[in-house]
Amino acid sequence: PCRSPIWRYHGPEGSAAKIKRGLRSLLRRLKRHRLQEGVVALGEHGTAVLAAAVRPCCRPPGTWGAGVPSAQSPHSRFSRPQDLVPSERRKRQAPALVEPLELSITLSPYAGVASPLFLRSLRGGEAAGYWLGRQPRPGGSSIPLLTTWKGQLCARLNVTSEAALGWYLARARRLRQALGATYVAFEGVEGNSFLEQDVPAPAELAGDGYTEVLAAALATLGNGTVISAGTRSSHLPLFVQMSPLRSDWSHAGLKGLIPSVLHYSLLGYNFFIPDAVGGSAAGAAAGDPELFVRWLQIVTFLPVMAFGSPPWLCCDAWVLNLTRQCIQRHRDFVVPLLLKYSEEWQSLGYPIFRPAWWLSPTDPAAFTVEDEFLIGDEVLVAPITEKGQRWRDIYLPGEGHLWLDTNTARVFDGGTTLRNYSASLAEVPVFVK
């Protein structure tokens, strides 16, 4: 999804028919506003509702639906950054629900205790080992380790079982094909169910072992896979969904976005999907057009642009026009940079998104900058993250370097700070070395 924006579906989900009508309505609005490109993302509940309407073999397990691939080739790598863009022949095998856009569905490794799937597994047989369980006493049988997921009592996939992984993988693939989806996002990858209940865990699942094993398995689904967490898996062809941020100007909201970007990238996770423009968690500034714009200006320079509330719901016509311009700038200017520096990441291990101190490692001032970031060594992005502000101080790293302001064509020396630098609501300061 690097090249195109993601549009998250938040319409009616009461039935498959309502979802299809909601998707058609979203597509009409996107077309009306000349934004008809990218990926439409269905949440886990919407995916499960649609799955229930297809033939039974394609229904995902559990109350909400889940899908997890097998552990074959767990250390598979991608050889080129371009591999992150799905090939044409692999895109869709069934008529898509969102033509001409692409579809992303959401699954998880959980099954509700009231689901027929889980109840069948209680009767024994191979399926009895499909869920994480407490260690049985001698001569006894394993007892499923129950946990909660989205308010429901659930069992969790046993990722130590090759049979369970292969079984989930087969269903995830069939569901992807039946719904014509290009991408599959997996929620609930993180967390240690044993630790949460103070139960001894198998050695391979101690600590964050569950996340590591599951990520390796999910990578076998292909490079259109998104996971909600990763550990020791940055080499795998997976997109990582960043944590939700609040819809406000705080460090739990907009101010926390750039520190999170640098954190992910320095750990090796360069192909992440940031939270939706404006934030997806409840916040005091939800629906604030200024917050939307400033968030949009940052996300333009990240791997993927994701939208929860579409711009026509909160903003004026000029913000819609700005959104179109930002999508174009992302595709034409940012994506080529990502491909260029991902080659460097693979060969040298350097992060794609870098803090100011990367170019000024001996300047103490560089280590205090938390609201700027570099793309490679050649582009500096210094957005506004304060409400109502139309200027900011900008630290230009790299003594001896020259930086060109892309808005004004003015040139400045590196290793200096520009005081009270102007940035209107329609502008984001971007410098090229």
Tab-separated table of C-alpha atoms in Angstrom:
chain	number	residue	atom	x	y	z
A	1	PRO	CA	0.000	0.000	0.000
A	2	CYS	CA	2.974	2.378	-0.209
A	3	ARG	CA	1.891	4.113	-3.407
A	4	SER	CA	-1.781	4.713	-2.572
A	5	PRO	CA	-3.768	5.945	0.435
A	6	ILE	CA	-5.775	3.723	2.757
A	7	TRP	CA	-9.425	4.636	3.391
A	8	ARG	CA	-10.766	2.951	6.526
A	9	TYR	CA	-14.409	1.902	6.295
A	10	HIS	CA	-16.563	3.085	9.211
A	11	GLY	CA	-19.990	2.601	7.674
A	12	PRO	CA	-22.875	0.265	8.628
A	13	GLU	CA	-21.835	-3.315	9.484
A	14	GLY	CA	-25.113	-4.913	10.547
A	15	SER	CA	-25.210	-7.284	7.580
A	16	ALA	CA	-23.271	-8.134	4.444
A	17	ALA	CA	-25.839	-6.231	2.364
A	18	LYS	CA	-25.423	-3.105	4.517
A	19	ILE	CA	-21.638	-3.307	4.258
A	20	LYS	CA	-21.789	-3.607	0.476
A	21	ARG	CA	-24.117	-0.611	0.278
A	22	GLY	CA	-21.801	1.319	2.603
A	23	LEU	CA	-18.787	0.463	0.466
A	24	ARG	CA	-20.599	1.602	-2.684
A	25	SER	CA	-21.507	4.863	-0.946
A	26	LEU	CA	-17.867	5.404	0.093
A	27	LEU	CA	-16.687	4.746	-3.455
A	28	ARG	CA	-19.194	7.233	-4.877
A	29	ARG	CA	-18.011	9.912	-2.457
A	30	LEU	CA	-14.348	9.238	-3.199
A	31	LYS	CA	-15.077	9.498	-6.924
A	32	ARG	CA	-17.083	12.701	-6.445
A	33	HIS	CA	-14.143	14.289	-4.606
A	34	ARG	CA	-11.556	12.979	-7.124
A	35	LEU	CA	-9.962	10.699	-4.530
A	36	GLN	CA	-10.865	7.398	-6.180
A	37	GLU	CA	-7.595	5.543	-5.667
A	38	GLY	CA	-5.959	3.420	-3.009
A	39	VAL	CA	-7.142	0.757	-0.584
A	40	VAL	CA	-10.422	0.423	1.319
A	41	ALA	CA	-9.771	-1.228	4.700
A	42	LEU	CA	-12.433	-3.272	6.470
A	43	GLY	CA	-12.157	-3.855	10.211
A	44	GLU	CA	-12.332	-7.249	11.866
A	45	HIS	CA	-16.060	-7.177	12.516
A	46	GLY	CA	-16.894	-6.094	8.962
A	47	THR	CA	-14.616	-8.816	7.610
A	48	ALA	CA	-16.383	-11.443	9.736
A	49	VAL	CA	-19.832	-10.283	8.588
A	50	LEU	CA	-18.831	-10.529	4.926
A	51	ALA	CA	-17.107	-13.861	5.551
A	52	ALA	CA	-20.307	-15.298	7.006
A	53	ALA	CA	-22.055	-14.513	3.726
A	54	VAL	CA	-19.642	-16.515	1.579
A	55	ARG	CA	-19.484	-20.283	1.298
A	56	PRO	CA	-18.711	-22.004	4.619
A	57	CYS	CA	-15.194	-23.150	3.690
A	58	CYS	CA	-14.127	-19.531	3.457
A	59	ARG	CA	-15.496	-18.358	6.791
A	60	PRO	CA	-12.818	-17.313	9.217
A	61	PRO	CA	-12.670	-19.111	12.554
A	62	GLY	CA	-14.031	-17.491	15.672
A	63	THR	CA	-16.607	-14.917	16.573
A	64	TRP	CA	-14.872	-12.042	14.804
A	65	GLY	CA	-12.832	-14.049	12.302
A	66	ALA	CA	-9.174	-14.929	12.302
A	67	GLY	CA	-6.490	-16.137	9.997
A	68	VAL	CA	-2.918	-17.101	10.620
A	69	PRO	CA	-0.531	-18.711	8.175
A	70	SER	CA	1.720	-21.688	8.633
A	71	ALA	CA	5.308	-21.590	9.768
A	72	GLN	CA	6.766	-22.780	6.499
A	73	SER	CA	9.845	-20.764	5.507
A	74	PRO	CA	9.661	-18.610	8.654
A	75	HIS	CA	12.835	-16.749	7.737
A	76	SER	CA	11.768	-15.763	4.241
A	77	ARG	CA	13.092	-12.342	3.186
A	78	PHE	CA	12.282	-9.930	0.413
A	79	SER	CA	15.058	-9.263	-2.006
A	80	ARG	CA	13.984	-5.848	-3.289
A	81	PRO	CA	11.998	-2.955	-1.828
A	82	GLN	CA	9.697	-3.174	-4.832
A	83	ASP	CA	8.584	-6.573	-3.518
A	84	LEU	CA	6.455	-4.703	-0.987
A	85	VAL	CA	4.133	-3.785	-3.867
A	86	PRO	CA	1.976	-6.810	-4.791
A	87	SER	CA	2.374	-8.174	-8.288
A	88	GLU	CA	-0.468	-7.765	-10.736
A	89	ARG	CA	-1.027	-11.493	-11.131
A	90	ARG	CA	-1.452	-11.943	-7.354
A	91	LYS	CA	-3.818	-9.087	-6.676
A	92	ARG	CA	-7.331	-10.512	-6.776
A	93	GLN	CA	-8.818	-13.801	-7.801
A	94	ALA	CA	-12.474	-12.863	-7.177
A	95	PRO	CA	-14.607	-9.904	-8.242
A	96	ALA	CA	-13.601	-7.110	-5.900
A	97	LEU	CA	-16.120	-5.278	-3.744
A	98	VAL	CA	-14.407	-1.915	-4.150
A	99	GLU	CA	-13.342	-1.687	-7.795
A	100	PRO	CA	-11.367	0.245	-8.960
A	101	LEU	CA	-9.814	0.455	-5.488
A	102	GLU	CA	-8.238	-2.464	-3.647
A	103	LEU	CA	-9.579	-4.179	-0.537
A	104	SER	CA	-7.900	-4.889	2.801
A	105	ILE	CA	-9.524	-7.253	5.301
A	106	THR	CA	-8.762	-7.713	9.004
A	107	LEU	CA	-8.347	-10.966	10.922
A	108	SER	CA	-7.051	-12.046	14.328
A	109	PRO	CA	-5.794	-15.228	16.053
A	110	TYR	CA	-8.817	-15.391	18.389
A	111	ALA	CA	-11.976	-17.541	18.394
A	112	GLY	CA	-14.988	-16.815	20.584
A	113	VAL	CA	-15.887	-19.535	23.084
A	114	ALA	CA	-19.463	-19.584	21.735
A	115	SER	CA	-18.372	-20.145	18.137
A	116	PRO	CA	-19.136	-23.531	16.539
A	117	LEU	CA	-15.469	-23.810	15.639
A	118	PHE	CA	-14.299	-23.631	19.247
A	119	LEU	CA	-17.103	-25.852	20.533
A	120	ARG	CA	-16.188	-28.551	18.014
A	121	SER	CA	-12.599	-28.465	19.181
A	122	LEU	CA	-13.693	-29.322	22.727
A	123	ARG	CA	-14.835	-32.730	21.479
A	124	GLY	CA	-11.252	-33.760	20.917
A	125	GLY	CA	-9.332	-34.749	17.834
A	126	GLU	CA	-6.636	-32.703	16.121
A	127	ALA	CA	-8.564	-29.457	16.536
A	128	ALA	CA	-8.285	-29.740	20.320
A	129	GLY	CA	-4.661	-28.635	20.039
A	130	TYR	CA	-5.424	-25.565	17.952
A	131	TRP	CA	-5.672	-23.230	20.970
A	132	LEU	CA	-3.229	-22.142	23.609
A	133	GLY	CA	-3.790	-24.207	26.729
A	134	ARG	CA	-2.639	-24.721	30.278
A	135	GLN	CA	-0.015	-27.404	30.705
A	136	PRO	CA	-1.913	-30.645	31.456
A	137	ARG	CA	-1.259	-32.742	34.505
A	138	PRO	CA	0.214	-36.220	33.904
A	139	GLY	CA	-2.426	-38.318	32.207
A	140	GLY	CA	-4.704	-35.301	31.731
A	141	SER	CA	-5.656	-33.270	28.688
A	142	SER	CA	-4.872	-29.660	27.850
A	143	ILE	CA	-7.341	-27.036	29.057
A	144	PRO	CA	-7.802	-24.026	26.745
A	145	LEU	CA	-6.335	-20.824	28.137
A	146	LEU	CA	-9.202	-18.356	27.827
A	147	THR	CA	-8.666	-14.634	27.444
A	148	THR	CA	-10.661	-11.593	26.344
A	149	TRP	CA	-10.516	-9.955	22.949
A	150	LYS	CA	-12.655	-6.899	22.160
A	151	GLY	CA	-14.859	-7.614	25.157
A	152	GLN	CA	-15.503	-11.280	24.350
A	153	LEU	CA	-14.213	-14.425	26.029
A	154	CYS	CA	-11.966	-16.160	23.491
A	155	ALA	CA	-9.382	-18.828	22.890
A	156	ARG	CA	-6.147	-17.910	21.142
A	157	LEU	CA	-4.433	-19.758	18.317
A	158	ASN	CA	-1.698	-22.165	19.376
A	159	VAL	CA	1.221	-20.971	17.252
A	160	THR	CA	3.421	-23.833	18.469
A	161	SER	CA	1.247	-26.268	16.496
A	162	GLU	CA	2.145	-26.624	12.813
A	163	ALA	CA	-1.263	-28.176	12.207
A	164	ALA	CA	-3.021	-25.156	13.732
A	165	LEU	CA	-0.913	-22.678	11.774
A	166	GLY	CA	-1.428	-24.483	8.488
A	167	TRP	CA	-5.158	-24.775	9.123
A	168	TYR	CA	-5.482	-21.051	9.817
A	169	LEU	CA	-3.317	-20.144	6.844
A	170	ALA	CA	-5.495	-22.148	4.464
A	171	ARG	CA	-8.616	-20.365	5.681
A	172	ALA	CA	-7.011	-16.944	5.526
A	173	ARG	CA	-5.993	-17.552	1.915
A	174	ARG	CA	-9.423	-18.820	0.924
A	175	LEU	CA	-11.107	-15.854	2.571
A	176	ARG	CA	-8.747	-13.424	0.877
A	177	GLN	CA	-9.579	-15.025	-2.462
A	178	ALA	CA	-13.332	-15.193	-1.833
A	179	LEU	CA	-13.538	-11.493	-0.926
A	180	GLY	CA	-11.093	-10.382	-3.616
A	181	ALA	CA	-8.784	-8.778	-1.054
A	182	THR	CA	-5.268	-7.606	-1.881
A	183	TYR	CA	-4.161	-7.031	1.709
A	184	VAL	CA	-4.766	-8.850	4.984
A	185	ALA	CA	-4.229	-7.070	8.311
A	186	PHE	CA	-3.799	-9.075	11.513
A	187	GLU	CA	-4.756	-7.563	14.854
A	188	GLY	CA	-4.030	-9.097	18.247
A	189	VAL	CA	-0.536	-10.269	17.346
A	190	GLU	CA	0.931	-8.712	20.491
A	191	GLY	CA	0.669	-9.780	24.132
A	192	ASN	CA	1.518	-12.802	26.256
A	193	SER	CA	-1.652	-14.648	27.272
A	194	PHE	CA	0.241	-16.789	29.779
A	195	LEU	CA	1.853	-13.831	31.514
A	196	GLU	CA	-1.484	-12.012	31.712
A	197	GLN	CA	-2.941	-14.899	33.725
A	198	ASP	CA	0.202	-15.755	35.686
A	199	VAL	CA	0.412	-19.180	34.052
A	200	PRO	CA	3.748	-20.804	33.114
A	201	ALA	CA	4.345	-20.476	29.360
A	202	PRO	CA	6.055	-22.954	27.045
A	203	ALA	CA	9.707	-22.013	26.544
A	204	GLU	CA	9.167	-20.919	22.922
A	205	LEU	CA	6.374	-18.536	23.959
A	206	ALA	CA	8.128	-16.891	26.906
A	207	GLY	CA	8.309	-13.106	26.847
A	208	ASP	CA	7.295	-11.838	23.404
A	209	GLY	CA	7.801	-15.245	21.775
A	210	TYR	CA	4.179	-15.427	20.592
A	211	THR	CA	4.575	-12.259	18.544
A	212	GLU	CA	7.846	-13.453	17.019
A	213	VAL	CA	6.538	-16.893	16.025
A	214	LEU	CA	3.282	-15.524	14.649
A	215	ALA	CA	5.001	-12.791	12.611
A	216	ALA	CA	7.300	-15.348	11.007
A	217	ALA	CA	4.296	-17.456	10.098
A	218	LEU	CA	2.286	-14.518	8.767
A	219	ALA	CA	5.125	-13.555	6.432
A	220	THR	CA	4.363	-16.664	4.378
A	221	LEU	CA	1.051	-15.101	3.328
A	222	GLY	CA	2.948	-12.718	1.064
A	223	ASN	CA	3.975	-9.089	1.042
A	224	GLY	CA	0.419	-7.764	1.288
A	225	THR	CA	0.319	-8.641	4.992
A	226	VAL	CA	-0.013	-6.151	7.859
A	227	ILE	CA	0.624	-7.024	11.516
A	228	SER	CA	-0.194	-5.079	14.672
A	229	ALA	CA	3.183	-5.743	16.311
A	230	GLY	CA	6.600	-7.150	15.544
A	231	THR	CA	9.613	-8.393	17.455
A	232	ARG	CA	12.848	-9.588	15.852
A	233	SER	CA	10.935	-9.562	12.553
A	234	SER	CA	12.078	-6.370	10.826
A	235	HIS	CA	13.695	-8.466	8.079
A	236	LEU	CA	10.351	-9.963	7.052
A	237	PRO	CA	8.183	-8.528	4.223
A	238	LEU	CA	5.494	-7.259	6.566
A	239	PHE	CA	3.896	-3.886	7.160
A	240	VAL	CA	3.532	-3.001	10.853
A	241	GLN	CA	0.495	-1.044	11.985
A	242	MET	CA	1.524	1.686	14.425
A	243	SER	CA	-0.378	2.103	17.694
A	244	PRO	CA	-3.442	4.394	17.771
A	245	LEU	CA	-2.944	8.020	18.737
A	246	ARG	CA	-5.406	10.410	20.356
A	247	SER	CA	-7.229	12.987	18.275
A	248	ASP	CA	-5.514	15.931	19.950
A	249	TRP	CA	-2.303	17.964	20.020
A	250	SER	CA	-0.684	16.186	22.986
A	251	HIS	CA	2.226	13.733	23.072
A	252	ALA	CA	-0.406	11.001	23.108
A	253	GLY	CA	-1.690	12.523	19.858
A	254	LEU	CA	-0.037	14.564	17.118
A	255	LYS	CA	3.126	15.422	19.079
A	256	GLY	CA	3.738	11.706	19.595
A	257	LEU	CA	3.708	10.849	15.900
A	258	ILE	CA	7.270	11.846	14.957
A	259	PRO	CA	8.891	10.250	18.061
A	260	SER	CA	6.990	7.038	17.204
A	261	VAL	CA	8.168	7.182	13.588
A	262	LEU	CA	11.800	7.499	14.674
A	263	HIS	CA	11.376	4.747	17.270
A	264	TYR	CA	10.002	2.275	14.720
A	265	SER	CA	12.594	3.149	12.088
A	266	LEU	CA	15.588	2.973	14.429
A	267	LEU	CA	14.423	-0.512	15.456
A	268	GLY	CA	14.434	-1.550	11.792
A	269	TYR	CA	10.688	-1.321	11.100
A	270	ASN	CA	10.739	1.133	8.218
A	271	PHE	CA	7.588	-0.003	6.443
A	272	PHE	CA	4.949	0.906	8.992
A	273	ILE	CA	1.413	2.209	8.614
A	274	PRO	CA	0.846	5.282	10.806
A	275	ASP	CA	-2.428	5.865	12.569
A	276	ALA	CA	-5.153	7.492	10.493
A	277	VAL	CA	-4.862	11.221	9.781
A	278	GLY	CA	-6.291	13.066	12.773
A	279	GLY	CA	-5.844	10.103	15.134
A	280	SER	CA	-8.182	7.181	15.752
A	281	ALA	CA	-8.411	7.192	19.573
A	282	ALA	CA	-10.845	9.515	21.325
A	283	GLY	CA	-9.440	12.965	21.914
A	284	ALA	CA	-10.439	16.524	22.694
A	285	ALA	CA	-9.765	17.796	19.166
A	286	ALA	CA	-11.634	15.168	17.128
A	287	GLY	CA	-12.952	16.806	13.944
A	288	ASP	CA	-10.597	19.795	14.227
A	289	PRO	CA	-9.715	20.871	10.648
A	290	GLU	CA	-6.397	22.400	11.748
A	291	LEU	CA	-5.367	19.162	13.480
A	292	PHE	CA	-6.352	17.224	10.343
A	293	VAL	CA	-4.178	19.456	8.147
A	294	ARG	CA	-1.095	19.363	10.372
A	295	TRP	CA	-1.430	15.575	10.717
A	296	LEU	CA	-1.846	15.213	6.964
A	297	GLN	CA	1.319	17.233	6.361
A	298	ILE	CA	3.384	14.778	8.421
A	299	VAL	CA	1.825	11.591	7.069
A	300	THR	CA	2.543	12.759	3.515
A	301	PHE	CA	6.224	11.965	4.157
A	302	LEU	CA	5.683	8.528	5.746
A	303	PRO	CA	5.427	5.118	4.035
A	304	VAL	CA	1.619	4.991	3.931
A	305	MET	CA	-1.136	7.611	4.109
A	306	ALA	CA	-4.142	6.290	6.035
A	307	PHE	CA	-7.480	8.050	6.537
A	308	GLY	CA	-10.188	7.270	9.098
A	309	SER	CA	-12.587	10.187	8.805
A	310	PRO	CA	-12.479	11.350	5.181
A	311	PRO	CA	-11.637	15.029	4.696
A	312	TRP	CA	-15.100	16.012	3.409
A	313	LEU	CA	-16.618	15.189	6.832
A	314	CYS	CA	-14.548	17.665	8.828
A	315	CYS	CA	-13.037	20.186	6.478
A	316	ASP	CA	-13.595	22.831	3.819
A	317	ALA	CA	-13.029	22.457	0.083
A	318	TRP	CA	-9.480	23.804	0.323
A	319	VAL	CA	-8.538	20.913	2.679
A	320	LEU	CA	-9.929	18.463	0.135
A	321	ASN	CA	-7.723	20.087	-2.498
A	322	LEU	CA	-4.757	19.970	-0.105
A	323	THR	CA	-5.434	16.262	0.492
A	324	ARG	CA	-5.268	15.579	-3.238
A	325	GLN	CA	-2.008	17.548	-3.480
A	326	CYS	CA	-0.483	15.642	-0.549
A	327	ILE	CA	-1.430	12.265	-2.034
A	328	GLN	CA	0.222	13.309	-5.302
A	329	ARG	CA	3.335	14.559	-3.492
A	330	HIS	CA	3.584	11.317	-1.561
A	331	ARG	CA	3.418	9.233	-4.726
A	332	ASP	CA	5.760	11.377	-6.828
A	333	PHE	CA	8.302	12.617	-4.266
A	334	VAL	CA	8.213	10.390	-1.164
A	335	VAL	CA	7.794	6.865	-2.566
A	336	PRO	CA	10.924	7.110	-4.793
A	337	LEU	CA	12.879	8.250	-1.712
A	338	LEU	CA	11.587	5.285	0.277
A	339	LEU	CA	12.642	2.859	-2.435
A	340	LYS	CA	16.068	4.490	-2.696
A	341	TYR	CA	16.805	4.424	1.018
A	342	SER	CA	15.315	0.985	1.584
A	343	GLU	CA	18.170	-0.335	-0.545
A	344	GLU	CA	20.558	1.365	1.878
A	345	TRP	CA	18.627	-0.053	4.809
A	346	GLN	CA	18.999	-3.581	3.452
A	347	SER	CA	22.683	-3.275	2.579
A	348	LEU	CA	23.922	-1.192	5.537
A	349	GLY	CA	21.149	-1.427	8.117
A	350	TYR	CA	20.588	2.336	8.235
A	351	PRO	CA	17.044	3.447	9.095
A	352	ILE	CA	15.063	5.237	6.390
A	353	PHE	CA	13.638	7.796	8.835
A	354	ARG	CA	16.403	9.397	10.889
A	355	PRO	CA	16.577	11.835	13.805
A	356	ALA	CA	18.403	15.149	13.502
A	357	TRP	CA	21.347	13.795	15.505
A	358	TRP	CA	22.027	11.276	12.738
A	359	LEU	CA	23.805	14.074	10.817
A	360	SER	CA	25.011	15.945	13.921
A	361	PRO	CA	26.121	13.252	16.381
A	362	THR	CA	28.373	15.610	18.364
A	363	ASP	CA	25.955	18.539	18.674
A	364	PRO	CA	24.016	18.390	21.986
A	365	ALA	CA	21.273	20.571	20.491
A	366	ALA	CA	20.466	17.863	17.936
A	367	PHE	CA	19.468	15.430	20.679
A	368	THR	CA	16.721	17.749	21.935
A	369	VAL	CA	14.843	17.832	18.596
A	370	GLU	CA	11.709	15.662	18.660
A	371	ASP	CA	9.552	17.379	16.035
A	372	GLU	CA	11.702	16.960	12.904
A	373	PHE	CA	12.868	13.936	10.927
A	374	LEU	CA	15.094	13.091	7.997
A	375	ILE	CA	14.330	10.813	5.060
A	376	GLY	CA	17.736	9.323	4.424
A	377	ASP	CA	20.357	12.041	4.560
A	378	GLU	CA	18.803	14.344	1.989
A	379	VAL	CA	15.326	15.499	3.056
A	380	LEU	CA	14.433	17.230	6.331
A	381	VAL	CA	10.771	17.571	7.355
A	382	ALA	CA	9.996	20.114	10.096
A	383	PRO	CA	6.190	20.320	10.515
A	384	ILE	CA	4.064	22.373	12.867
A	385	THR	CA	2.710	20.409	15.854
A	386	GLU	CA	1.315	23.257	17.984
A	387	LYS	CA	-2.282	24.399	17.571
A	388	GLY	CA	-2.603	27.886	16.086
A	389	GLN	CA	1.112	28.218	15.388
A	390	ARG	CA	2.293	29.720	12.091
A	391	TRP	CA	6.018	29.703	12.765
A	392	ARG	CA	8.606	27.517	14.483
A	393	ASP	CA	12.319	27.149	15.188
A	394	ILE	CA	13.980	24.711	12.780
A	395	TYR	CA	17.254	22.935	13.517
A	396	LEU	CA	19.235	22.206	10.336
A	397	PRO	CA	21.627	19.310	11.068
A	398	GLY	CA	24.968	18.535	9.482
A	399	GLU	CA	27.590	21.255	9.839
A	400	GLY	CA	29.088	21.914	6.406
A	401	HIS	CA	25.899	20.906	4.580
A	402	LEU	CA	23.600	23.275	2.694
A	403	TRP	CA	19.811	22.989	2.902
A	404	LEU	CA	17.347	24.247	0.265
A	405	ASP	CA	13.867	25.260	1.424
A	406	THR	CA	11.493	23.642	-1.104
A	407	ASN	CA	8.850	26.318	-0.425
A	408	THR	CA	11.008	29.429	-0.939
A	409	ALA	CA	14.165	28.144	-2.731
A	410	ARG	CA	16.290	29.841	-0.040
A	411	VAL	CA	19.505	28.077	1.022
A	412	PHE	CA	20.768	27.778	4.613
A	413	ASP	CA	23.836	26.364	6.353
A	414	GLY	CA	23.648	23.114	8.270
A	415	GLY	CA	24.488	23.063	11.971
A	416	THR	CA	22.339	26.151	12.563
A	417	THR	CA	18.861	26.959	13.903
A	418	LEU	CA	16.365	29.071	11.989
A	419	ARG	CA	14.389	31.146	14.484
A	420	ASN	CA	10.672	31.900	14.053
A	421	TYR	CA	10.564	30.362	10.595
A	422	SER	CA	7.232	31.014	8.881
A	423	ALA	CA	4.878	28.115	8.040
A	424	SER	CA	1.272	28.939	7.158
A	425	LEU	CA	-1.497	26.400	7.647
A	426	ALA	CA	-1.125	25.327	4.026
A	427	GLU	CA	2.659	24.831	4.292
A	428	VAL	CA	5.016	22.299	5.842
A	429	PRO	CA	8.716	23.258	5.943
A	430	VAL	CA	10.695	20.743	3.868
A	431	PHE	CA	14.398	21.108	3.089
A	432	VAL	CA	16.521	19.222	0.579
A	433	LYS	CA	20.253	18.852	1.141
